[in-house]
PDB file of C-alpha atoms and ligand atoms in Angstrom:
ATOM      1  CA  UNK I   1     -30.639  59.481  77.047  1.00 95.00           C
ATOM      2  CA  UNK I   2     -33.997  60.439  76.610  1.00 98.00           C
ATOM      3  CA  UNK I   3     -35.850  57.110  76.552  1.00 98.00           C
ATOM      4  CA  UNK I   4     -33.984  55.342  79.438  1.00 98.00           C
ATOM      5  CA  UNK I   5     -35.423  52.174  80.529  1.00 97.00           C
ATOM      6  CA  UNK I   6     -38.838  53.126  78.150  1.00 98.00           C
ATOM      7  CA  UNK I   7     -40.207  50.219  75.709  1.00 99.00           C
ATOM      8  CA  UNK I   8     -41.253  51.466  72.349  1.00 99.00           C
ATOM      9  CA  UNK I   9     -43.335  49.945  69.788  1.00 99.00           C
ATOM     10  CA  UNK I  10     -42.849  51.168  66.209  1.00 99.00           C
ATOM     11  CA  UNK I  11     -45.125  50.122  63.036  1.00 99.00           C
ATOM     12  CA  UNK I  12     -43.543  50.728  59.975  1.00 98.00           C
ATOM     13  CA  UNK I  13     -40.112  50.309  61.277  1.00 98.00           C
ATOM     14  CA  UNK I  14     -38.496  48.630  58.341  1.00 98.00           C
ATOM     15  CA  UNK I  15     -37.986  51.686  56.460  1.00 96.00           C
ATOM     16  CA  UNK I  16     -38.075  55.610  56.308  1.00 96.00           C
ATOM     17  CA  UNK I  17     -39.413  57.302  58.957  1.00 97.00           C
ATOM     18  CA  UNK I  18     -40.109  54.003  61.402  1.00 98.00           C
ATOM     19  CA  UNK I  19     -36.604  52.826  60.620  1.00 98.00           C
ATOM     20  CA  UNK I  20     -34.770  56.099  61.605  1.00 98.00           C
ATOM     21  CA  UNK I  21     -36.923  56.400  64.783  1.00 99.00           C
ATOM     22  CA  UNK I  22     -36.252  53.070  65.793  1.00 99.00           C
ATOM     23  CA  UNK I  23     -32.537  53.710  65.377  1.00 98.00           C
ATOM     24  CA  UNK I  24     -32.696  56.721  67.036  1.00 98.00           C
ATOM     25  CA  UNK I  25     -35.332  55.525  70.254  1.00 99.00           C
ATOM     26  CA  UNK I  26     -32.731  52.555  70.727  1.00 98.00           C
ATOM     27  CA  UNK I  27     -29.598  55.180  70.760  1.00 98.00           C
ATOM     28  CA  UNK I  28     -31.848  56.534  73.363  1.00 98.00           C
ATOM     29  CA  UNK I  29     -32.143  53.840  75.464  1.00 98.00           C
ATOM     30  CA  UNK I  30     -35.284  52.273  74.493  1.00 98.00           C
ATOM     31  CA  UNK I  31     -35.881  48.792  74.131  1.00 98.00           C
ATOM     32  CA  UNK I  32     -37.429  48.706  71.027  1.00 99.00           C
ATOM     33  CA  UNK I  33     -40.204  46.202  69.125  1.00 99.00           C
ATOM     34  CA  UNK I  34     -40.083  46.873  65.438  1.00 99.00           C
ATOM     35  CA  UNK I  35     -43.275  45.899  63.544  1.00 99.00           C
ATOM     36  CA  UNK I  36     -43.820  45.616  59.823  1.00 98.00           C
ATOM     37  CA  UNK I  37     -45.049  43.268  57.397  1.00 98.00           C
ATOM     38  CA  UNK I  38     -41.640  43.291  55.560  1.00 98.00           C
ATOM     39  CA  UNK I  39     -40.115  40.940  57.402  1.00 98.00           C
ATOM     40  CA  UNK I  40     -36.623  40.476  55.905  1.00 98.00           C
ATOM     41  CA  UNK I  41     -36.158  44.425  56.315  1.00 98.00           C
ATOM     42  CA  UNK I  42     -37.832  44.502  59.968  1.00 98.00           C
ATOM     43  CA  UNK I  43     -35.244  42.070  61.039  1.00 98.00           C
ATOM     44  CA  UNK I  44     -32.558  44.273  59.159  1.00 98.00           C
ATOM     45  CA  UNK I  45     -33.760  47.061  61.446  1.00 99.00           C
ATOM     46  CA  UNK I  46     -33.204  44.941  64.527  1.00 99.00           C
ATOM     47  CA  UNK I  47     -29.856  43.730  63.513  1.00 98.00           C
ATOM     48  CA  UNK I  48     -28.570  47.335  63.176  1.00 98.00           C
ATOM     49  CA  UNK I  49     -29.880  48.381  66.615  1.00 98.00           C
ATOM     50  CA  UNK I  50     -28.134  45.417  68.362  1.00 98.00           C
ATOM     51  CA  UNK I  51     -25.011  46.132  66.588  1.00 98.00           C
ATOM     52  CA  UNK I  52     -24.778  49.299  67.874  1.00 97.00           C
ATOM     53  CA  UNK I  53     -25.291  48.287  71.370  1.00 98.00           C
ATOM     54  CA  UNK I  54     -29.207  48.546  71.580  1.00 98.00           C
ATOM     55  CA  UNK I  55     -32.157  46.074  72.752  1.00 98.00           C
ATOM     56  CA  UNK I  56     -35.005  45.118  69.525  1.00 99.00           C
ATOM     57  CA  UNK I  57     -36.857  42.712  68.574  1.00 99.00           C
ATOM     58  CA  UNK I  58     -38.952  42.285  65.563  1.00 99.00           C
ATOM     59  CA  UNK I  59     -42.769  41.051  65.174  1.00 99.00           C
ATOM     60  CA  UNK I  60     -44.601  40.682  62.039  1.00 99.00           C
ATOM     61  CA  UNK I  61     -48.031  42.417  62.013  1.00 99.00           C
ATOM     62  CA  UNK I  62     -50.529  43.506  59.390  1.00 99.00           C
ATOM     63  CA  UNK I  63     -51.620  46.937  61.471  1.00 99.00           C
ATOM     64  CA  UNK I  64     -55.123  46.636  59.695  1.00 99.00           C
ATOM     65  CA  UNK I  65     -55.927  43.187  61.151  1.00 99.00           C
ATOM     66  CA  UNK I  66     -57.021  43.289  64.973  1.00 99.00           C
ATOM     67  CA  UNK I  67     -55.263  39.769  65.687  1.00 98.00           C
ATOM     68  CA  UNK I  68     -52.308  41.319  64.572  1.00 99.00           C
ATOM     69  CA  UNK I  69     -52.509  44.674  66.490  1.00 99.00           C
ATOM     70  CA  UNK I  70     -53.355  42.685  69.793  1.00 99.00           C
ATOM     71  CA  UNK I  71     -50.631  40.376  69.010  1.00 99.00           C
ATOM     72  CA  UNK I  72     -47.830  43.132  68.628  1.00 99.00           C
ATOM     73  CA  UNK I  73     -49.100  44.344  71.764  1.00 99.00           C
ATOM     74  CA  UNK I  74     -48.960  41.310  73.836  1.00 98.00           C
ATOM     75  CA  UNK I  75     -45.269  40.295  71.973  1.00 99.00           C
ATOM     76  CA  UNK I  76     -43.973  43.989  73.327  1.00 99.00           C
ATOM     77  CA  UNK I  77     -45.104  43.045  77.097  1.00 98.00           C
ATOM     78  CA  UNK I  78     -43.923  39.665  76.702  1.00 98.00           C
ATOM     79  CA  UNK I  79     -40.548  40.268  75.674  1.00 98.00           C
ATOM     80  CA  UNK I  80     -39.769  43.442  77.281  1.00 98.00           C
ATOM     81  CA  UNK I  81     -42.311  43.425  80.182  1.00 98.00           C
ATOM     82  CA  UNK I  82     -44.340  46.853  79.122  1.00 98.00           C
ATOM     83  CA  UNK I  83     -45.076  49.296  76.813  1.00 99.00           C
ATOM     84  CA  UNK I  84     -44.270  53.134  77.162  1.00 99.00           C
ATOM     85  CA  UNK I  85     -43.806  54.416  73.717  1.00 99.00           C
ATOM     86  CA  UNK I  86     -46.414  53.496  70.721  1.00 99.00           C
ATOM     87  CA  UNK I  87     -45.749  54.871  67.281  1.00 99.00           C
ATOM     88  CA  UNK I  88     -48.315  54.144  65.246  1.00 99.00           C
ATOM     89  CA  UNK I  89     -46.351  55.071  61.985  1.00 98.00           C
ATOM     90  CA  UNK I  90     -47.106  52.537  59.196  1.00 98.00           C
ATOM     91  CA  UNK I  91     -48.900  53.756  56.268  1.00 98.00           C
ATOM     92  CA  UNK I  92     -49.474  53.702  52.772  1.00 96.00           C
ATOM     93  CA  UNK I  93     -49.908  56.033  49.704  1.00 93.00           C
ATOM     94  CA  UNK I  94     -51.594  53.866  46.718  1.00 94.00           C
ATOM     95  CA  UNK I  95     -50.178  55.031  42.976  1.00 90.00           C
ATOM     96  CA  UNK I  96     -53.886  54.617  42.133  1.00 96.00           C
ATOM     97  CA  UNK I  97     -55.282  57.060  44.523  1.00 97.00           C
ATOM     98  CA  UNK I  98     -56.587  59.724  42.767  1.00 97.00           C
ATOM     99  CA  UNK I  99     -59.814  62.179  42.992  1.00 97.00           C
ATOM    100  CA  UNK I 100     -63.137  60.916  44.001  1.00 98.00           C
ATOM    101  CA  UNK I 101     -64.491  60.494  40.717  1.00 98.00           C
ATOM    102  CA  UNK I 102     -61.297  58.175  39.493  1.00 98.00           C
ATOM    103  CA  UNK I 103     -60.564  56.561  42.963  1.00 98.00           C
ATOM    104  CA  UNK I 104     -61.513  52.860  43.120  1.00 98.00           C
ATOM    105  CA  UNK I 105     -63.315  51.783  46.312  1.00 98.00           C
ATOM    106  CA  UNK I 106     -61.400  49.128  46.452  1.00 98.00           C
ATOM    107  CA  UNK I 107     -58.031  51.839  46.867  1.00 98.00           C
ATOM    108  CA  UNK I 108     -60.025  53.735  49.274  1.00 98.00           C
ATOM    109  CA  UNK I 109     -61.108  50.585  51.588  1.00 98.00           C
ATOM    110  CA  UNK I 110     -57.208  49.582  51.399  1.00 98.00           C
ATOM    111  CA  UNK I 111     -55.703  52.849  52.400  1.00 98.00           C
ATOM    112  CA  UNK I 112     -58.638  53.514  55.055  1.00 98.00           C
ATOM    113  CA  UNK I 113     -58.052  49.933  56.486  1.00 99.00           C
ATOM    114  CA  UNK I 114     -54.172  50.398  57.050  1.00 99.00           C
ATOM    115  CA  UNK I 115     -53.601  54.322  57.448  1.00 98.00           C
ATOM    116  CA  UNK I 116     -57.224  54.763  59.909  1.00 99.00           C
ATOM    117  CA  UNK I 117     -57.748  51.792  61.267  1.00 99.00           C
ATOM    118  CA  UNK I 118     -54.390  50.602  61.688  1.00 99.00           C
ATOM    119  CA  UNK I 119     -54.253  53.919  64.226  1.00 99.00           C
ATOM    120  CA  UNK I 120     -57.475  52.682  65.999  1.00 99.00           C
ATOM    121  CA  UNK I 121     -56.443  49.468  66.417  1.00 99.00           C
ATOM    122  CA  UNK I 122     -52.744  49.973  67.632  1.00 99.00           C
ATOM    123  CA  UNK I 123     -54.458  52.427  70.151  1.00 99.00           C
ATOM    124  CA  UNK I 124     -57.134  50.242  71.054  1.00 99.00           C
ATOM    125  CA  UNK I 125     -54.995  47.421  72.067  1.00 99.00           C
ATOM    126  CA  UNK I 126     -51.700  49.856  73.074  1.00 99.00           C
ATOM    127  CA  UNK I 127     -53.363  52.181  75.622  1.00 99.00           C
ATOM    128  CA  UNK I 128     -54.574  48.846  78.139  1.00 98.00           C
ATOM    129  CA  UNK I 129     -50.794  48.034  77.790  1.00 98.00           C
ATOM    130  CA  UNK I 130     -50.173  51.702  78.907  1.00 98.00           C
ATOM    131  CA  UNK I 131     -52.486  51.614  81.794  1.00 98.00           C
ATOM    132  CA  UNK I 132     -50.593  48.718  82.984  1.00 98.00           C
ATOM    133  CA  UNK I 133     -47.043  50.353  82.657  1.00 98.00           C
ATOM    134  CA  UNK I 134     -48.749  53.378  84.568  1.00 98.00           C
ATOM    135  CA  UNK I 135     -49.114  55.864  81.472  1.00 98.00           C
ATOM    136  CA  UNK I 136     -46.977  56.495  78.028  1.00 98.00           C
ATOM    137  CA  UNK I 137     -46.669  58.327  75.080  1.00 99.00           C
ATOM    138  CA  UNK I 138     -48.482  57.680  71.571  1.00 99.00           C
ATOM    139  CA  UNK I 139     -47.445  59.192  68.382  1.00 99.00           C
ATOM    140  CA  UNK I 140     -49.469  58.726  65.353  1.00 99.00           C
ATOM    141  CA  UNK I 141     -48.164  59.486  61.575  1.00 98.00           C
ATOM    142  CA  UNK I 142     -50.523  62.100  60.009  1.00 98.00           C
ATOM    143  CA  UNK I 143     -49.643  64.085  57.222  1.00 98.00           C
ATOM    144  CA  UNK I 144     -49.681  67.844  56.578  1.00 97.00           C
ATOM    145  CA  UNK I 145     -52.170  66.770  53.685  1.00 96.00           C
ATOM    146  CA  UNK I 146     -54.692  66.473  56.690  1.00 97.00           C
ATOM    147  CA  UNK I 147     -54.658  69.868  56.835  1.00 97.00           C
ATOM    148  CA  UNK I 148     -54.406  71.123  53.652  1.00 94.00           C
ATOM    149  CA  UNK I 149     -56.055  70.735  49.845  1.00 90.00           C
ATOM    150  CA  UNK I 150     -53.809  69.417  47.110  1.00 82.00           C
ATOM    151  CA  UNK I 151     -54.300  69.690  43.233  1.00 81.00           C
ATOM    152  CA  UNK I 152     -52.644  66.828  43.078  1.00 83.00           C
ATOM    153  CA  UNK I 153     -55.259  64.668  44.428  1.00 92.00           C
ATOM    154  CA  UNK I 154     -55.071  61.529  46.724  1.00 95.00           C
ATOM    155  CA  UNK I 155     -58.471  61.752  48.059  1.00 98.00           C
ATOM    156  CA  UNK I 156     -58.380  58.131  49.974  1.00 98.00           C
ATOM    157  CA  UNK I 157     -54.878  59.256  51.368  1.00 97.00           C
ATOM    158  CA  UNK I 158     -55.623  62.694  52.412  1.00 98.00           C
ATOM    159  CA  UNK I 159     -59.003  61.233  54.297  1.00 98.00           C
ATOM    160  CA  UNK I 160     -57.058  58.742  56.264  1.00 98.00           C
ATOM    161  CA  UNK I 161     -54.822  61.242  57.580  1.00 98.00           C
ATOM    162  CA  UNK I 162     -57.429  63.485  58.620  1.00 98.00           C
ATOM    163  CA  UNK I 163     -58.730  60.667  60.314  1.00 99.00           C
ATOM    164  CA  UNK I 164     -55.875  60.048  62.064  1.00 99.00           C
ATOM    165  CA  UNK I 165     -56.072  63.633  63.507  1.00 98.00           C
ATOM    166  CA  UNK I 166     -59.520  63.123  64.813  1.00 98.00           C
ATOM    167  CA  UNK I 167     -58.752  60.143  66.342  1.00 98.00           C
ATOM    168  CA  UNK I 168     -55.574  61.260  67.982  1.00 99.00           C
ATOM    169  CA  UNK I 169     -57.330  64.885  69.429  1.00 98.00           C
ATOM    170  CA  UNK I 170     -60.032  62.762  70.796  1.00 98.00           C
ATOM    171  CA  UNK I 171     -57.935  59.871  72.730  1.00 98.00           C
ATOM    172  CA  UNK I 172     -55.683  62.397  73.775  1.00 98.00           C
ATOM    173  CA  UNK I 173     -58.423  63.929  76.085  1.00 98.00           C
ATOM    174  CA  UNK I 174     -60.156  60.811  76.981  1.00 98.00           C
ATOM    175  CA  UNK I 175     -56.981  59.705  78.283  1.00 98.00           C
ATOM    176  CA  UNK I 176     -55.046  62.702  79.976  1.00 98.00           C
ATOM    177  CA  UNK I 177     -55.935  62.214  83.187  1.00 98.00           C
ATOM    178  CA  UNK I 178     -54.445  58.744  83.036  1.00 98.00           C
ATOM    179  CA  UNK I 179     -51.100  60.171  82.155  1.00 98.00           C
ATOM    180  CA  UNK I 180     -51.111  58.652  78.780  1.00 98.00           C
ATOM    181  CA  UNK I 181     -49.936  61.349  76.129  1.00 99.00           C
ATOM    182  CA  UNK I 182     -51.326  61.180  72.218  1.00 99.00           C
ATOM    183  CA  UNK I 183     -50.148  63.740  69.611  1.00 99.00           C
ATOM    184  CA  UNK I 184     -50.336  63.226  65.868  1.00 98.00           C
ATOM    185  CA  UNK I 185     -46.992  63.769  63.693  1.00 98.00           C
ATOM    186  CA  UNK I 186     -48.011  65.498  60.221  1.00 98.00           C
ATOM    187  CA  UNK I 187     -44.844  65.299  58.657  1.00 98.00           C
ATOM    188  CA  UNK I 188     -44.293  67.652  55.335  1.00 96.00           C
ATOM    189  CA  UNK I 189     -43.054  65.789  52.150  1.00 93.00           C
ATOM    190  CA  UNK I 190     -40.618  63.807  52.585  1.00 94.00           C
ATOM    191  CA  UNK I 191     -37.261  62.258  50.473  1.00 91.00           C
ATOM    192  CA  UNK I 192     -38.611  58.647  51.343  1.00 86.00           C
ATOM    193  CA  UNK I 193     -39.514  56.152  49.075  1.00 80.00           C
ATOM    194  CA  UNK I 194     -43.137  56.047  49.666  1.00 74.00           C
ATOM    195  CA  UNK I 195     -43.332  59.548  48.176  1.00 83.00           C
ATOM    196  CA  UNK I 196     -40.466  59.379  45.989  1.00 86.00           C
ATOM    197  CA  UNK I 197     -42.429  56.412  44.338  1.00 82.00           C
ATOM    198  CA  UNK I 198     -45.683  58.357  43.957  1.00 78.00           C
ATOM    199  CA  UNK I 199     -44.079  61.396  42.644  1.00 86.00           C
ATOM    200  CA  UNK I 200     -42.178  59.194  39.883  1.00 87.00           C
ATOM    201  CA  UNK I 201     -41.752  62.078  37.585  1.00 91.00           C
ATOM    202  CA  UNK I 202     -39.702  65.120  37.572  1.00 91.00           C
ATOM    203  CA  UNK I 203     -42.644  67.141  36.473  1.00 91.00           C
ATOM    204  CA  UNK I 204     -44.573  65.856  39.756  1.00 87.00           C
ATOM    205  CA  UNK I 205     -41.648  66.421  42.091  1.00 89.00           C
ATOM    206  CA  UNK I 206     -41.166  69.792  41.043  1.00 89.00           C
ATOM    207  CA  UNK I 207     -44.623  70.780  41.293  1.00 85.00           C
ATOM    208  CA  UNK I 208     -44.343  69.809  45.045  1.00 84.00           C
ATOM    209  CA  UNK I 209     -40.968  71.338  45.587  1.00 91.00           C
ATOM    210  CA  UNK I 210     -42.284  74.748  44.347  1.00 91.00           C
ATOM    211  CA  UNK I 211     -44.567  75.026  47.598  1.00 90.00           C
ATOM    212  CA  UNK I 212     -41.340  74.002  49.645  1.00 95.00           C
ATOM    213  CA  UNK I 213     -40.808  77.531  51.538  1.00 96.00           C
ATOM    214  CA  UNK I 214     -36.992  75.723  52.195  1.00 96.00           C
ATOM    215  CA  UNK I 215     -37.060  74.313  48.490  1.00 94.00           C
ATOM    216  CA  UNK I 216     -36.366  70.568  49.726  1.00 95.00           C
ATOM    217  CA  UNK I 217     -37.661  67.753  50.650  1.00 96.00           C
ATOM    218  CA  UNK I 218     -37.627  66.950  54.756  1.00 97.00           C
ATOM    219  CA  UNK I 219     -35.753  63.593  55.455  1.00 98.00           C
ATOM    220  CA  UNK I 220     -36.986  60.501  57.567  1.00 98.00           C
ATOM    221  CA  UNK I 221     -34.342  61.434  59.989  1.00 98.00           C
ATOM    222  CA  UNK I 222     -35.922  64.653  60.523  1.00 98.00           C
ATOM    223  CA  UNK I 223     -39.321  63.554  61.665  1.00 98.00           C
ATOM    224  CA  UNK I 224     -37.571  60.532  63.809  1.00 98.00           C
ATOM    225  CA  UNK I 225     -36.058  63.618  65.904  1.00 98.00           C
ATOM    226  CA  UNK I 226     -39.661  65.039  66.117  1.00 99.00           C
ATOM    227  CA  UNK I 227     -41.119  61.791  67.254  1.00 99.00           C
ATOM    228  CA  UNK I 228     -38.364  61.387  69.612  1.00 99.00           C
ATOM    229  CA  UNK I 229     -39.670  64.849  71.168  1.00 98.00           C
ATOM    230  CA  UNK I 230     -43.098  63.631  71.634  1.00 99.00           C
ATOM    231  CA  UNK I 231     -42.062  59.879  72.812  1.00 99.00           C
ATOM    232  CA  UNK I 232     -39.946  61.811  75.980  1.00 98.00           C
ATOM    233  CA  UNK I 233     -40.522  63.191  78.704  1.00 98.00           C
ATOM    234  CA  UNK I 234     -39.186  66.396  77.083  1.00 98.00           C
ATOM    235  CA  UNK I 235     -42.779  67.058  75.417  1.00 98.00           C
ATOM    236  CA  UNK I 236     -44.967  66.032  79.148  1.00 98.00           C
ATOM    237  CA  UNK I 237     -47.183  69.042  78.783  1.00 98.00           C
ATOM    238  CA  UNK I 238     -47.800  68.444  75.124  1.00 98.00           C
ATOM    239  CA  UNK I 239     -50.924  66.120  73.958  1.00 98.00           C
ATOM    240  CA  UNK I 240     -53.811  66.495  71.246  1.00 98.00           C
ATOM    241  CA  UNK I 241     -51.391  68.200  69.173  1.00 98.00           C
ATOM    242  CA  UNK I 242     -51.414  68.058  65.305  1.00 98.00           C
ATOM    243  CA  UNK I 243     -47.236  68.419  65.549  1.00 98.00           C
ATOM    244  CA  UNK I 244     -46.604  70.035  62.020  1.00 98.00           C
ATOM    245  CA  UNK I 245     -42.672  69.206  61.143  1.00 98.00           C
ATOM    246  CA  UNK I 246     -43.426  70.280  57.427  1.00 98.00           C
ATOM    247  CA  UNK I 247     -40.494  72.786  56.659  1.00 97.00           C
ATOM    248  CA  UNK I 248     -43.013  75.593  56.994  1.00 97.00           C
ATOM    249  CA  UNK I 249     -45.262  74.374  53.994  1.00 96.00           C
ATOM    250  CA  UNK I 250     -48.596  74.689  55.904  1.00 96.00           C
ATOM    251  CA  UNK I 251     -47.937  78.030  56.967  1.00 95.00           C
ATOM    252  CA  UNK I 252     -46.666  79.336  52.800  1.00 94.00           C
ATOM    253  CA  UNK I 253     -49.180  81.351  50.428  1.00 90.00           C
ATOM    254  CA  UNK I 254     -46.338  82.266  48.486  1.00 87.00           C
ATOM    255  CA  UNK I 255     -42.722  81.202  48.881  1.00 87.00           C
ATOM    256  CA  UNK I 256     -39.605  83.310  47.788  1.00 85.00           C
ATOM    257  CA  UNK I 257     -37.763  82.626  44.873  1.00 77.00           C
TER     258      UNK I 257
HETATM  259  P1  NAD E   1     -42.354  53.985  54.052  1.00 64.14           P
HETATM  260  O1  NAD E   1     -42.775  53.454  52.949  1.00 64.14           O
HETATM  261  O2  NAD E   1     -40.705  54.017  53.868  1.00 64.14           O
HETATM  262  O3  NAD E   1     -42.802  53.026  55.187  1.00 64.14           O
HETATM  263  C1  NAD E   1     -43.787  52.787  55.553  1.00 64.14           C
HETATM  264  C2  NAD E   1     -43.598  51.283  56.126  1.00 64.14           C
HETATM  265  O4  NAD E   1     -44.971  50.746  56.835  1.00 64.14           O
HETATM  266  C3  NAD E   1     -43.073  50.153  55.390  1.00 64.14           C
HETATM  267  O5  NAD E   1     -41.797  49.665  55.738  1.00 64.14           O
HETATM  268  C4  NAD E   1     -44.247  49.412  54.862  1.00 64.14           C
HETATM  269  O6  NAD E   1     -43.479  48.138  54.893  1.00 64.14           O
HETATM  270  C5  NAD E   1     -44.847  49.379  56.230  1.00 64.14           C
HETATM  271  N1  NAD E   1     -46.645  49.079  56.351  1.00 64.14           N
HETATM  272  C6  NAD E   1     -47.128  49.315  55.028  1.00 64.14           C
HETATM  273  N2  NAD E   1     -48.236  48.907  55.233  1.00 64.14           N
HETATM  274  C7  NAD E   1     -48.315  47.848  56.751  1.00 64.14           C
HETATM  275  C8  NAD E   1     -49.115  47.150  57.355  1.00 64.14           C
HETATM  276  N3  NAD E   1     -50.306  46.850  56.529  1.00 64.14           N
HETATM  277  N4  NAD E   1     -48.735  46.851  58.743  1.00 64.14           N
HETATM  278  C9  NAD E   1     -47.770  47.053  59.005  1.00 64.14           C
HETATM  279  N5  NAD E   1     -46.592  47.693  58.124  1.00 64.14           N
HETATM  280  C10 NAD E   1     -46.780  47.986  56.793  1.00 64.14           C
HETATM  281  O7  NAD E   1     -43.072  55.132  54.322  1.00 64.14           O
HETATM  282  P2  NAD E   1     -42.518  56.194  55.058  1.00 64.14           P
HETATM  283  O8  NAD E   1     -42.222  57.569  54.408  1.00 64.14           O
HETATM  284  O9  NAD E   1     -41.247  56.109  56.639  1.00 64.14           O
HETATM  285  O10 NAD E   1     -43.966  56.577  56.154  1.00 64.14           O
HETATM  286  C11 NAD E   1     -44.346  56.395  56.625  1.00 64.14           C
HETATM  287  C12 NAD E   1     -45.549  57.724  57.456  1.00 64.14           C
HETATM  288  O11 NAD E   1     -45.487  58.729  57.371  1.00 64.14           O
HETATM  289  C13 NAD E   1     -46.734  56.472  56.929  1.00 64.14           C
HETATM  290  O12 NAD E   1     -47.864  56.944  57.591  1.00 64.14           O
HETATM  291  C14 NAD E   1     -47.074  57.890  55.685  1.00 64.14           C
HETATM  292  O13 NAD E   1     -48.222  57.873  54.995  1.00 64.14           O
HETATM  293  C15 NAD E   1     -46.350  59.409  56.636  1.00 64.14           C
HETATM  294  N6  NAD E   1     -46.043  60.149  55.535  1.00 64.14           N
HETATM  295  C16 NAD E   1     -45.144  60.198  54.913  1.00 64.14           C
HETATM  296  C17 NAD E   1     -44.672  61.414  53.940  1.00 64.14           C
HETATM  297  C18 NAD E   1     -43.292  61.090  53.040  1.00 64.14           C
HETATM  298  O14 NAD E   1     -43.583  61.974  52.149  1.00 64.14           O
HETATM  299  N7  NAD E   1     -42.880  59.966  52.753  1.00 64.14           N
HETATM  300  C19 NAD E   1     -45.153  62.387  54.547  1.00 64.14           C
HETATM  301  C20 NAD E   1     -46.257  62.712  55.202  1.00 64.14           C
HETATM  302  C21 NAD E   1     -46.718  61.406  55.802  1.00 64.14           C
END
């Protein structure tokens, strides 16, 4: 088991990547703190882990709020005694997010508060806990859009994910000698609720699919496996990376028919 005796906190554990990661990390031996604002679905994730013979607990936290972020870390230490892995994964993509001209300031603020400030706050409170645990691994979910321009605009989301790369890189360097690794996970477009709600017509979906070398969206389970690598000691010499898990999208100029 690759996460035996580890305690992992996962934000956005009610759905998509976070839920799949919670299930997979638990199967690999970790005790899981599931964090979300969707309490019913978060508790469902916990129930599924326990049914599989794992250990998990749910705590409500809006990651854009300092008090909630502080509390989720405190909860992890009180419930399971320490924090070894932090997967700052929760994020939103608002359907009114557009180009600079058409995106309302409120959408910008909301997106930046959750996607960028949420990661900052997770690290702010998670890193001291990892020091107390003698080290750890932080994985922050960014996106392929942080490194590529898209004609289908989502300016606030793109900016927020660029911030995640920058935050992660800097923290990785600052804390490298403390046995704390920090990496960004950059998923490609996924077959999850978040993206499918945004690409809500066949036309919009096909406009994305044409750029994907593999001709398909990725799956949340595939992101969970990549996150497991970053969480576990298998990646002991990997830090400050922008870990692209995008089916080759960011390397593609033109894809084969
Ligand atoms: P999802 O919508 O299935 O899950 C996101 C979860 O985050 C939800 O359970 C939601 O309730 C939770 N959440 C939202 N705001 C929150 C807040 N303020 N505090 C706590 N929890 C909150 O989405 P997903 O596809 O699993 O996305 C997970 C991460 O992956 C996000 O950061 C997203 O930006 C990123 N990502 C997704 C894709 C994709 O195509 N789906 C691609 C690249 C990156």
